[in-house]
Coordinates of C-alpha atoms in Angstrom, one line a residue:
Chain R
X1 CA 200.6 -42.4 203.3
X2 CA 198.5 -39.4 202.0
X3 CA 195.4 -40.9 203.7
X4 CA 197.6 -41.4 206.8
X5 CA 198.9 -37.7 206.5
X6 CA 194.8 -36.2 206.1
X7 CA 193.5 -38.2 209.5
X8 CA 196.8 -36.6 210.9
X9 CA 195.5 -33.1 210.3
X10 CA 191.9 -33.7 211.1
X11 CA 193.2 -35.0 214.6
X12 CA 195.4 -31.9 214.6
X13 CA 192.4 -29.5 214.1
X14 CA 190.6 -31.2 216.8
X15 CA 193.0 -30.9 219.0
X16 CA 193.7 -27.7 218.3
X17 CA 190.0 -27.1 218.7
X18 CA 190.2 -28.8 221.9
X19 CA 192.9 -26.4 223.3
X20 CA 190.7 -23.9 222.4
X21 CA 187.7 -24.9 224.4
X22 CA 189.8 -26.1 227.5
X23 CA 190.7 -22.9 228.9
X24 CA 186.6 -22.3 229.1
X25 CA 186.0 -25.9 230.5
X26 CA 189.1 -25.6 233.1
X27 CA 187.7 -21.9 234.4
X28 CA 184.1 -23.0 234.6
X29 CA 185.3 -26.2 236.7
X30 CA 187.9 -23.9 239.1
X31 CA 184.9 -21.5 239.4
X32 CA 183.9 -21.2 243.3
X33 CA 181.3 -23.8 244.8
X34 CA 178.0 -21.8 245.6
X35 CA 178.3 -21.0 249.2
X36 CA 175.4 -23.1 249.9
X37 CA 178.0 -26.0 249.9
X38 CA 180.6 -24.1 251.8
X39 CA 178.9 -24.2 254.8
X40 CA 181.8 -22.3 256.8
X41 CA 181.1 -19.1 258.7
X42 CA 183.8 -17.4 258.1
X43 CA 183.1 -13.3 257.4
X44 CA 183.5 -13.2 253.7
X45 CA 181.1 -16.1 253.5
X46 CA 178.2 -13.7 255.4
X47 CA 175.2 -13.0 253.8
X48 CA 172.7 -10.6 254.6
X49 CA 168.8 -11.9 253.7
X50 CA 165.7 -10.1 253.2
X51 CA 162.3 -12.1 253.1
X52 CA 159.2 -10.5 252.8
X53 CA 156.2 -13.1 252.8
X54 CA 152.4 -12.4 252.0
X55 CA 150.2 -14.3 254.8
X56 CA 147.0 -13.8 252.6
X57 CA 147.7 -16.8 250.4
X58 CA 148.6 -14.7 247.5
X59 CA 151.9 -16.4 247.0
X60 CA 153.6 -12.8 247.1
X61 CA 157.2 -13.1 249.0
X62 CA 160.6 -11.3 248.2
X63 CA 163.9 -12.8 248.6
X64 CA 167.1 -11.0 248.2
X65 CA 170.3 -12.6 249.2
X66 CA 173.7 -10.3 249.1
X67 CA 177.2 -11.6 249.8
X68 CA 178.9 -9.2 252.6
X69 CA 181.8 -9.2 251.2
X70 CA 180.7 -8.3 247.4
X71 CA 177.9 -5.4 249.3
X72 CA 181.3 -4.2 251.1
X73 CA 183.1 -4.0 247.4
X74 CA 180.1 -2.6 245.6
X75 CA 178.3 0.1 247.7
X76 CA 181.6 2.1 247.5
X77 CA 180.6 2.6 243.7
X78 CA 177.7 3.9 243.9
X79 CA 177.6 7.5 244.4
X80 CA 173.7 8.9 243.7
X81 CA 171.4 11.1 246.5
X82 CA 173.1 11.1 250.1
X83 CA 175.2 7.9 249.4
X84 CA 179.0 8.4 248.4
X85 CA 181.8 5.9 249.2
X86 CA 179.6 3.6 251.1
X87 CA 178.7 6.3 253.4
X88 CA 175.6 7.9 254.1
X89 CA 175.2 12.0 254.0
X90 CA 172.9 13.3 256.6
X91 CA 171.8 16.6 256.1
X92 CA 173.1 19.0 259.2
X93 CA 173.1 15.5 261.1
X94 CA 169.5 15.8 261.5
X95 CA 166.5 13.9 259.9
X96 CA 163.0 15.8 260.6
X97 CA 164.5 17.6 263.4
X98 CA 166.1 14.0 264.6
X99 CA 169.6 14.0 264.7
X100 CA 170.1 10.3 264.3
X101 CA 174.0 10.8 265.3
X102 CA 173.9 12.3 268.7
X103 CA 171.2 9.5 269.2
X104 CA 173.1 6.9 268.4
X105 CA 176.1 8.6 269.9
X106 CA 173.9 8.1 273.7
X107 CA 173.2 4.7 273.0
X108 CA 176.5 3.6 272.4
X109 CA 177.8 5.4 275.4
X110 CA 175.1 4.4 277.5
X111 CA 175.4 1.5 280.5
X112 CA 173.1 -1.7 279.9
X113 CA 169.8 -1.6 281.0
X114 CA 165.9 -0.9 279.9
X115 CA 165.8 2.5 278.5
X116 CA 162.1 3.1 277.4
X117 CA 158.9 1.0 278.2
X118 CA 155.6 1.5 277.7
X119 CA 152.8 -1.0 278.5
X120 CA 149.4 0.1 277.6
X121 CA 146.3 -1.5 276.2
X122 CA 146.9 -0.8 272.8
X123 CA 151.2 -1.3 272.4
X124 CA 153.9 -2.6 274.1
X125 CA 157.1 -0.8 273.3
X126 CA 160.8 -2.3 274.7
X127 CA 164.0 -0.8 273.7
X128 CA 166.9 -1.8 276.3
X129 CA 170.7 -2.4 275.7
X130 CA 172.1 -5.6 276.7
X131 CA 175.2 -8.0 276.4
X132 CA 176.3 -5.8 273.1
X133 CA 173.0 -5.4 271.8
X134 CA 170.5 -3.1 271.1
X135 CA 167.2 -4.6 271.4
X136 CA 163.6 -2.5 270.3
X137 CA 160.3 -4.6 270.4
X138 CA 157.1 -3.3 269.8
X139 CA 153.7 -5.0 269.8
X140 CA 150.6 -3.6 268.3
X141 CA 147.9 -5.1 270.5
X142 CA 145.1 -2.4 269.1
X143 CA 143.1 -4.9 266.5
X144 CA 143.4 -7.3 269.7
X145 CA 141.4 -5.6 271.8
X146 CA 139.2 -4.2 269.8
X147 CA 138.3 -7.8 268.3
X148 CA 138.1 -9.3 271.8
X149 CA 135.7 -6.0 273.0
X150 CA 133.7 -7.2 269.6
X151 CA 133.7 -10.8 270.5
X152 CA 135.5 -11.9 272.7
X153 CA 134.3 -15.5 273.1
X154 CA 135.0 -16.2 269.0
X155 CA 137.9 -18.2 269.0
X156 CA 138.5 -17.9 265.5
X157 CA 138.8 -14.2 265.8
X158 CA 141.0 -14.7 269.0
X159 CA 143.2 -16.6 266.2
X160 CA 143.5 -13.8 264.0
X161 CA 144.0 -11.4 266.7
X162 CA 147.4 -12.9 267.9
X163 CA 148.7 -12.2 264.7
X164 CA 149.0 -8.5 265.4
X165 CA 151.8 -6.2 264.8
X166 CA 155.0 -7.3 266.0
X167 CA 158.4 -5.6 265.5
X168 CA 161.6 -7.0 266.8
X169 CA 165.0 -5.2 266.2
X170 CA 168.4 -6.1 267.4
X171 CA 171.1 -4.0 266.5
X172 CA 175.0 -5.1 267.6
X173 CA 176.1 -1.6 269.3
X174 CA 179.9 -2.7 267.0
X175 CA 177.6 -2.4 264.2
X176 CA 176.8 1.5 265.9
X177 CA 180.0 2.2 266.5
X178 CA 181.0 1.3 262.9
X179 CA 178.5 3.5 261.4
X180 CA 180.0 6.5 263.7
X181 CA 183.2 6.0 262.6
X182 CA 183.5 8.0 260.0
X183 CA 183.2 12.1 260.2
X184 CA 180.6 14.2 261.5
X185 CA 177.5 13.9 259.1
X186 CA 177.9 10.7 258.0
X187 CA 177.3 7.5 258.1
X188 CA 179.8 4.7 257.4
X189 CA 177.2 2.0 256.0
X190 CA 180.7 -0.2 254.6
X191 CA 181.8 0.0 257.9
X192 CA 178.7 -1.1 259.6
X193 CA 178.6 -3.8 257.3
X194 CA 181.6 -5.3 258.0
X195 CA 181.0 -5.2 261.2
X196 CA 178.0 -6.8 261.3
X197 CA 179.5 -10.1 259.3
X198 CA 182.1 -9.9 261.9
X199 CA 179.0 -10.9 264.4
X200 CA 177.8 -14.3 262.8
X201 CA 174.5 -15.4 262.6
X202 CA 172.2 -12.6 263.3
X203 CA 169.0 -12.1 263.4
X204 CA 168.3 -8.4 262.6
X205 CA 164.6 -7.6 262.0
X206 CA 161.1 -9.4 262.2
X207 CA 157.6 -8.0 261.6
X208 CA 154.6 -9.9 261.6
X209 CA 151.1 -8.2 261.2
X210 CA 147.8 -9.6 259.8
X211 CA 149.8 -9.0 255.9
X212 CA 153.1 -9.6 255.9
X213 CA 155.9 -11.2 257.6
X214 CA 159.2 -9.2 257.3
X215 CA 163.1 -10.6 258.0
X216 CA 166.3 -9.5 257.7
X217 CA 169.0 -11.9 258.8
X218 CA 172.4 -12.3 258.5
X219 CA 174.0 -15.7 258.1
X220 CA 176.2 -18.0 256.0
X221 CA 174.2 -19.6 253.4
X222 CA 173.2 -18.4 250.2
X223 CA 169.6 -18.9 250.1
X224 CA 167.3 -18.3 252.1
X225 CA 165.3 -21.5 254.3
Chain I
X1 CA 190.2 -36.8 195.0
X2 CA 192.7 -37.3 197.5
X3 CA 193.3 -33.2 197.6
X4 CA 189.5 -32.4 197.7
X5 CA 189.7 -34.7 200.7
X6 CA 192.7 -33.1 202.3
X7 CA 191.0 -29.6 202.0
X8 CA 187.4 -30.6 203.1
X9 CA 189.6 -32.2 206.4
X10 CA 191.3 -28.5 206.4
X11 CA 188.1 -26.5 206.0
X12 CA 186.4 -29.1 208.8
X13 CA 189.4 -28.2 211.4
X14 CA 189.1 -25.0 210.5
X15 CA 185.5 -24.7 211.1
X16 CA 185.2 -26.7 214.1
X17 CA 188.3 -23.9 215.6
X18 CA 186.6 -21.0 214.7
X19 CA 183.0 -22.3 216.0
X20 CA 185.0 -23.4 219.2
X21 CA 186.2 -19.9 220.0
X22 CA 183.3 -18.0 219.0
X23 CA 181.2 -19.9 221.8
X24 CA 184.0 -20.4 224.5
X25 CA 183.1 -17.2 226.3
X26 CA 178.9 -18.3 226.0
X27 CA 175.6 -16.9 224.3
X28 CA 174.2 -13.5 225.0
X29 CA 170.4 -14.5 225.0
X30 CA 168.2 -11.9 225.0
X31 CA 164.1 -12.9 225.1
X32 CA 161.5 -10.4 224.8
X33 CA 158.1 -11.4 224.3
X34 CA 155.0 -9.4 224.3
X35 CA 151.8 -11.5 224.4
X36 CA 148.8 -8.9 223.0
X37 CA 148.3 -7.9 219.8
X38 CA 150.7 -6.4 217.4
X39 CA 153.0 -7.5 220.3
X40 CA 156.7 -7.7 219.5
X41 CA 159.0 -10.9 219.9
X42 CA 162.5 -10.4 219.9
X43 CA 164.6 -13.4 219.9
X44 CA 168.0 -12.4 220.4
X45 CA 171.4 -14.8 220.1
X46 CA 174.7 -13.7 219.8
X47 CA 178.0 -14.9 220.6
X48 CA 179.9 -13.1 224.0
X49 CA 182.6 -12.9 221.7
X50 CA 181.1 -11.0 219.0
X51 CA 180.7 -8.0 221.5
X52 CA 184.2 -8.5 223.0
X53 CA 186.2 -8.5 220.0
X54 CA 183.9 -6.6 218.2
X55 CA 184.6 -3.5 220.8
X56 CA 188.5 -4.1 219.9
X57 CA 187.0 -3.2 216.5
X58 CA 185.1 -0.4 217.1
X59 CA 186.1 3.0 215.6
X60 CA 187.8 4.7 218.8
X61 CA 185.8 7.9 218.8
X62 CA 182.5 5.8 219.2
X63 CA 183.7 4.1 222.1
X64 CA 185.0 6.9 223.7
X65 CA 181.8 8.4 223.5
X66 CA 180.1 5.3 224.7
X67 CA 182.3 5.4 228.1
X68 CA 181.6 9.1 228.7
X69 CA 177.8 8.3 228.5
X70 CA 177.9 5.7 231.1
X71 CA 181.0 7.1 232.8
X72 CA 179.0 7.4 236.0
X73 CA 178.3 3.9 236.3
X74 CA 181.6 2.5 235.2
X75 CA 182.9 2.2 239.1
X76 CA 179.7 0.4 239.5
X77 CA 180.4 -1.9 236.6
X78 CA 183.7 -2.5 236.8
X79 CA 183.2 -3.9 241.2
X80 CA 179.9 -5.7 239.4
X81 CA 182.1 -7.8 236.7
X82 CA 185.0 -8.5 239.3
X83 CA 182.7 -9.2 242.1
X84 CA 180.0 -11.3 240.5
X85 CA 182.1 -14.2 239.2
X86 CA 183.1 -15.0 242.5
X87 CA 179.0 -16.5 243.2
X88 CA 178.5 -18.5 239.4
X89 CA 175.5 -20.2 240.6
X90 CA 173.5 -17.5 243.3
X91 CA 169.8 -15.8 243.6
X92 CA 170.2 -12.4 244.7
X93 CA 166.4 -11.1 244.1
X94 CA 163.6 -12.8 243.8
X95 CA 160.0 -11.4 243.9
X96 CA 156.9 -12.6 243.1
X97 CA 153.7 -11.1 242.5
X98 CA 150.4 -12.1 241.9
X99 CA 150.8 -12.2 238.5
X100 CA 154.5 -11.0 238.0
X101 CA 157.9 -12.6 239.0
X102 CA 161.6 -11.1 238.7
X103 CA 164.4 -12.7 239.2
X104 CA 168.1 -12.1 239.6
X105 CA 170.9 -14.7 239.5
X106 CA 173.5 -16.3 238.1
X107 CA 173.6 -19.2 237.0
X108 CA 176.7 -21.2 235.3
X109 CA 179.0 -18.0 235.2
X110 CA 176.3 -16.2 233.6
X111 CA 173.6 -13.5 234.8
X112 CA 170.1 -14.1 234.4
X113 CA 167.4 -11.6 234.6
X114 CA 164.3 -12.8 234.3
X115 CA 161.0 -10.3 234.2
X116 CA 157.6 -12.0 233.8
X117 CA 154.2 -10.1 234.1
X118 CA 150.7 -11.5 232.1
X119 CA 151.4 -9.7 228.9
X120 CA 155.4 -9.1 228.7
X121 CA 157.7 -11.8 229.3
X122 CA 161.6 -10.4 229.0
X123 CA 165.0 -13.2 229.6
X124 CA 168.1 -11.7 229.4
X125 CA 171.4 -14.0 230.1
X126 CA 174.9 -12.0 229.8
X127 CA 178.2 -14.3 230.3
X128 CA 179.5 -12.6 233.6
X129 CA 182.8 -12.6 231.4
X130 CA 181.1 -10.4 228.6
X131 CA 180.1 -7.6 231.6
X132 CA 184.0 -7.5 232.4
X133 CA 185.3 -7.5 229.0
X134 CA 182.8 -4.7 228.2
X135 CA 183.7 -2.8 231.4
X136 CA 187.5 -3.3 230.7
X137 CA 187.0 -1.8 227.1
X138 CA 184.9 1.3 228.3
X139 CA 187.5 1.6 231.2
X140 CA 190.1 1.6 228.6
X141 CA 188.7 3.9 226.2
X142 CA 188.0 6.7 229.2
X143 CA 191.0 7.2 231.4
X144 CA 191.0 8.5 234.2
X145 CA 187.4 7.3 235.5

């Protein structure tokens, strides 16, 4: 009976024990899936991605992956330099005697259409507004003429030339408008980024020179491919 | 016989309790080695727990002081330690270098920061539930922030 009443409070104390570490067990098992597995596009799941690749062979990249929604939530936090409440400060609305705003005020009220290009030997600059986007392209052909001037009959160097500088930028005008939205002399960077996971899969930036290849993309996986 | 028996059972339920809620919230790891001479190695273990009740503990002055010091950064904290849980197992930043890596994630409900370079090699793993306790405590122990 004694013996009987000692393995009844060693299975007591274990089970007490037990009820202890279940709460743990039960949170870390209801704990979101990473969104990698939720696959859905919705705009909470949005992420924005930055990759910065070396093309030298040096194994040098940077990845950073931010959740939308948790960017949305955070930025309004941080108050340091010209950022306060997720918005950006700009001093007299002008940057180096740029003022950014009425800039981006045109664009935004401006029809579609090609508003500046330049074709010339060295570069190739594009920047039109179309179906809700603001597109700006430039290509640096300078090494690739000079190389071809050099030799123009080494393919390897022909090669290497095509790699040149190559900017692409697309900019969803909603994402503009969202950054104007709030008062003179600022920018609303909360607001443009929830308007930009409001625009699904996106590809924002790309650079590619002889160094580096640059993205930023928006989309709904958590890593980037 | 049969009482020595009965309390070794007692002290073993006991035991097994308390070492079950000590680890329950996880392991602060903290791993900083420097690999030249004279270099410090700090190996560093601790149960979350210990900091969380062990701020319930603290003398109230000293945490009040605490909170004013990183008053600026308790907004910042306290979005960090809701929003983070909500992404257990993600890779916000990784770069590598040459020679040096860093990396931020989390990992199992806990954030990693990993910081590697030839001669200094630094892992530190904080249970996301530690960073919220501890930003609840501070929150508490300044009003008004």
């Amino acid at each position: 009976m004694n013996s009987n009443r000692g393995l009844l409070t060693f299975v007591a104390s274990l089970a007490l024990s037990t009820v202890v570490i279940l709460p743990s067990t039960a949170r870390a098992q209801n704990t979101p899936k990473p969104a990698s597995t939720t696959a859905s596009a919705s705009t909470k799941d949005q992420w924005i991605h930055v990759r910065v690749e070396d093309r030298n062979n040096k194994g040098e990249t940077v990845r950073v992956n931010v959740p939308i929604d948790m960017a949305v939530k955070v930025l309004p936090a941080i108050n340091k330099d010209q950022l306060h409440n997720g918005k950006i400060h700009i001093d007299d609305a002008h940057l180096q005697d740029v003022d950014l705003r009425a800039i981006l005020d045109a664009v935004r009220s401006s029809k579609d259409g090609e508003y500046v290009t330049v074709q010339s030997n060295e570069n190739n600059v594009r920047v039109a507004k179309s179906a809700g986007y603001l597109y700006i392209h430039v290509t640096d052909n300078s090494s690739h003429h000079k190389s071809s001037a050099k030799d123009s009959k080494d393919s390897k160097e022909s090669v290497k030339s095509s790699t040149d500088t190559k900017v692409e930028i697309k900019v969803p005008m909603k994402v503009v408008d969202a950054l104007l939205s709030s008062g003179k002399d600022e920018l609303d960077i909360v607001a443009g980024l929830r308007a930009l996971a409001g625009d699904g899969d996106t590809e924002l930036v790309s650079v590619k020179d002889q160094e580096n290849t640059v993205r930023v993309w928006i989309d709904s996986k958590n890593l980037a491919d | 016989m049969l009482l020595i028996a009965k309390a070794a059972l007692g002290l073993c339920g006991v035991l097994a309790m308390a070492t079950a809620y000590t680890f329950h919230e996880g392991v602060i790891r903290i791993d900083v080695d420097e690999n030249i001479s004279d270099g410090s190695h700090v190996h560093f273990w601790l149960p979350a727990t210990v900091v969380s009740t062990g701020m319930h503990l603290a003398p109230r002055h000293n945490l009040r002081d605490a909170s004013l010091q990183v008053r600026p950064y308790l907004p910042l904290m306290r979005q960090l330690s809701k929003e983070l849980p909500k992404y257990p197992n993600v890779v916000f930043v990784d770069v590598t270098g040459e020679t040096e890596h860093v990396r931020v994630a989390t990992e199992h409900g806990k954030l990693c920061i990993d910081a590697t370079e030839p001669d200094k090699v630094v892992h530190v793993t904080i249970p996301l539930q530690t960073i919220r306790d501890v930003a609840d405590n501070l929150e508490a122990a300044s009003p008004g922030v």
